[in-house]
CSV table of C-alpha atoms in Angstrom, one decimal:
chain,number,residue,atom,x,y,z
A,25,THR,CA,-15.5,1.2,67.7
A,26,TRP,CA,-18.4,1.5,70.4
A,27,GLY,CA,-16.0,0.5,73.3
A,28,ILE,CA,-15.3,-3.0,72.0
A,29,SER,CA,-12.2,-4.4,70.7
A,30,GLN,CA,-11.7,-5.6,67.0
A,31,THR,CA,-11.3,-9.1,68.5
A,32,MET,CA,-14.8,-8.9,70.4
A,33,ALA,CA,-16.5,-7.5,67.3
A,34,SER,CA,-15.0,-10.1,65.1
A,35,ARG,CA,-16.3,-13.0,67.4
A,36,ALA,CA,-19.7,-11.4,67.7
A,37,LEU,CA,-19.8,-11.4,63.9
A,38,LYS,CA,-18.7,-14.8,63.6
A,39,SER,CA,-21.4,-16.2,65.9
A,40,LEU,CA,-24.0,-14.2,64.1
A,41,PHE,CA,-23.7,-16.9,61.3
A,42,THR,CA,-23.4,-19.9,63.4
A,43,PRO,CA,-26.6,-22.2,64.1
A,44,VAL,CA,-28.7,-21.8,67.2
A,45,LYS,CA,-31.5,-23.6,69.0
A,46,VAL,CA,-34.6,-21.4,69.9
A,47,GLY,CA,-37.2,-23.7,71.5
A,48,ASP,CA,-38.1,-26.5,69.3
A,49,LEU,CA,-36.4,-24.8,66.2
A,50,THR,CA,-32.6,-25.0,65.1
A,51,LEU,CA,-31.9,-21.9,63.1
A,52,PRO,CA,-29.4,-21.9,60.7
A,53,ASN,CA,-27.8,-18.6,61.7
A,54,ARG,CA,-28.8,-15.9,64.4
A,55,ILE,CA,-30.4,-13.4,61.9
A,56,CYS,CA,-34.1,-12.7,62.4
A,57,MET,CA,-36.1,-10.5,60.2
A,58,ALA,CA,-38.8,-8.5,61.8
A,59,SER,CA,-42.2,-8.4,60.8
A,60,MET,CA,-43.1,-5.6,58.2
A,61,THR,CA,-46.6,-5.0,56.9
A,62,ARG,CA,-46.0,-5.0,52.8
A,63,CYS,CA,-49.6,-4.6,51.7
A,64,ARG,CA,-49.3,-6.8,48.5
A,65,SER,CA,-52.0,-9.2,48.8
A,66,ASN,CA,-55.0,-8.8,46.7
A,67,PRO,CA,-57.0,-5.9,48.2
A,68,VAL,CA,-60.2,-7.5,47.8
A,69,ASP,CA,-59.7,-11.1,49.2
A,70,GLY,CA,-56.7,-10.7,51.1
A,71,ILE,CA,-54.9,-13.9,49.3
A,72,PRO,CA,-51.3,-13.7,49.4
A,73,ASN,CA,-49.7,-14.0,46.0
A,74,ASP,CA,-46.5,-14.4,43.8
A,75,LEU,CA,-45.2,-10.8,45.4
A,76,HIS,CA,-45.3,-12.5,48.8
A,77,VAL,CA,-43.5,-15.7,47.7
A,78,LYS,CA,-40.9,-13.4,45.9
A,79,TYR,CA,-40.7,-11.0,48.9
A,80,TYR,CA,-40.1,-13.7,51.7
A,81,SER,CA,-37.9,-16.0,49.4
A,82,ASP,CA,-35.7,-13.1,48.6
A,83,ARG,CA,-35.0,-12.8,52.3
A,84,ALA,CA,-34.7,-16.4,53.2
A,85,ASP,CA,-30.8,-16.0,54.0
A,86,ALA,CA,-32.1,-14.9,57.5
A,87,GLY,CA,-32.4,-17.7,60.2
A,88,LEU,CA,-36.1,-16.7,61.1
A,89,ILE,CA,-38.6,-14.5,59.4
A,90,LEU,CA,-41.5,-12.8,61.3
A,91,THR,CA,-44.2,-12.4,58.8
A,92,GLU,CA,-46.5,-9.2,58.3
A,93,CYS,CA,-49.7,-9.4,60.3
A,94,SER,CA,-52.6,-11.3,59.0
A,95,GLN,CA,-56.4,-10.8,59.0
A,96,ILE,CA,-58.0,-13.6,61.0
A,97,ARG,CA,-61.6,-12.8,60.1
A,98,ASP,CA,-63.3,-11.4,56.9
A,99,ASP,CA,-64.2,-8.4,58.8
A,100,SER,CA,-60.7,-7.8,60.4
A,101,MET,CA,-58.9,-6.2,57.5
A,102,SER,CA,-57.1,-3.3,58.9
A,103,PHE,CA,-55.8,-1.8,55.5
A,104,LEU,CA,-56.1,-2.8,51.7
A,105,GLY,CA,-53.5,-5.5,50.7
A,106,SER,CA,-53.0,-7.1,54.0
A,107,ALA,CA,-53.0,-10.8,53.7
A,108,GLY,CA,-55.6,-12.9,55.4
A,109,ILE,CA,-55.3,-16.5,57.0
A,110,HIS,CA,-59.1,-17.1,57.4
A,111,SER,CA,-60.1,-18.7,54.0
A,112,LYS,CA,-58.7,-21.8,52.4
A,113,GLU,CA,-57.5,-19.8,49.6
A,114,GLN,CA,-55.4,-17.3,51.8
A,115,VAL,CA,-53.7,-20.5,53.7
A,116,GLU,CA,-52.9,-21.9,50.3
A,117,GLY,CA,-51.2,-18.5,49.2
A,118,TRP,CA,-49.2,-18.5,52.6
A,119,LYS,CA,-48.1,-22.0,52.1
A,120,LYS,CA,-46.6,-21.1,48.8
A,121,GLY,CA,-44.5,-18.4,50.5
A,122,ASN,CA,-43.7,-20.7,53.5
A,123,LYS,CA,-42.5,-23.5,51.0
A,124,ALA,CA,-40.2,-21.1,49.3
A,125,VAL,CA,-38.7,-20.0,52.4
A,126,HIS,CA,-38.4,-23.5,53.9
A,127,ASP,CA,-36.7,-24.8,50.6
A,128,LYS,CA,-33.9,-22.3,51.2
A,129,GLY,CA,-33.4,-23.5,54.7
A,130,CYS,CA,-34.9,-20.7,56.6
A,131,ARG,CA,-37.8,-20.8,59.2
A,132,ILE,CA,-40.9,-18.6,58.9
């Protein structure tokens, strides 16, 4: 009960699923998925793969997804399996996952 009435809780829950404008983005709901390191990229080249596409696509009911960290240079990999965004191949890998999420109406 946390000191709130059932009416207040019901109202808050209902608003969770309503669209909201955040800056230039209009989100379909107020649910935001926090970034979490998944270590699912190729450990040699950091290219996001089908596991990334499935992971983010499966969570695209959220209004906004914050992705895991990304390497910005070849020498900046902090752990094996982290996704990079500094090569053409890595960017293309991220595009596949982003498209899958956008196709479901979510922002990433």
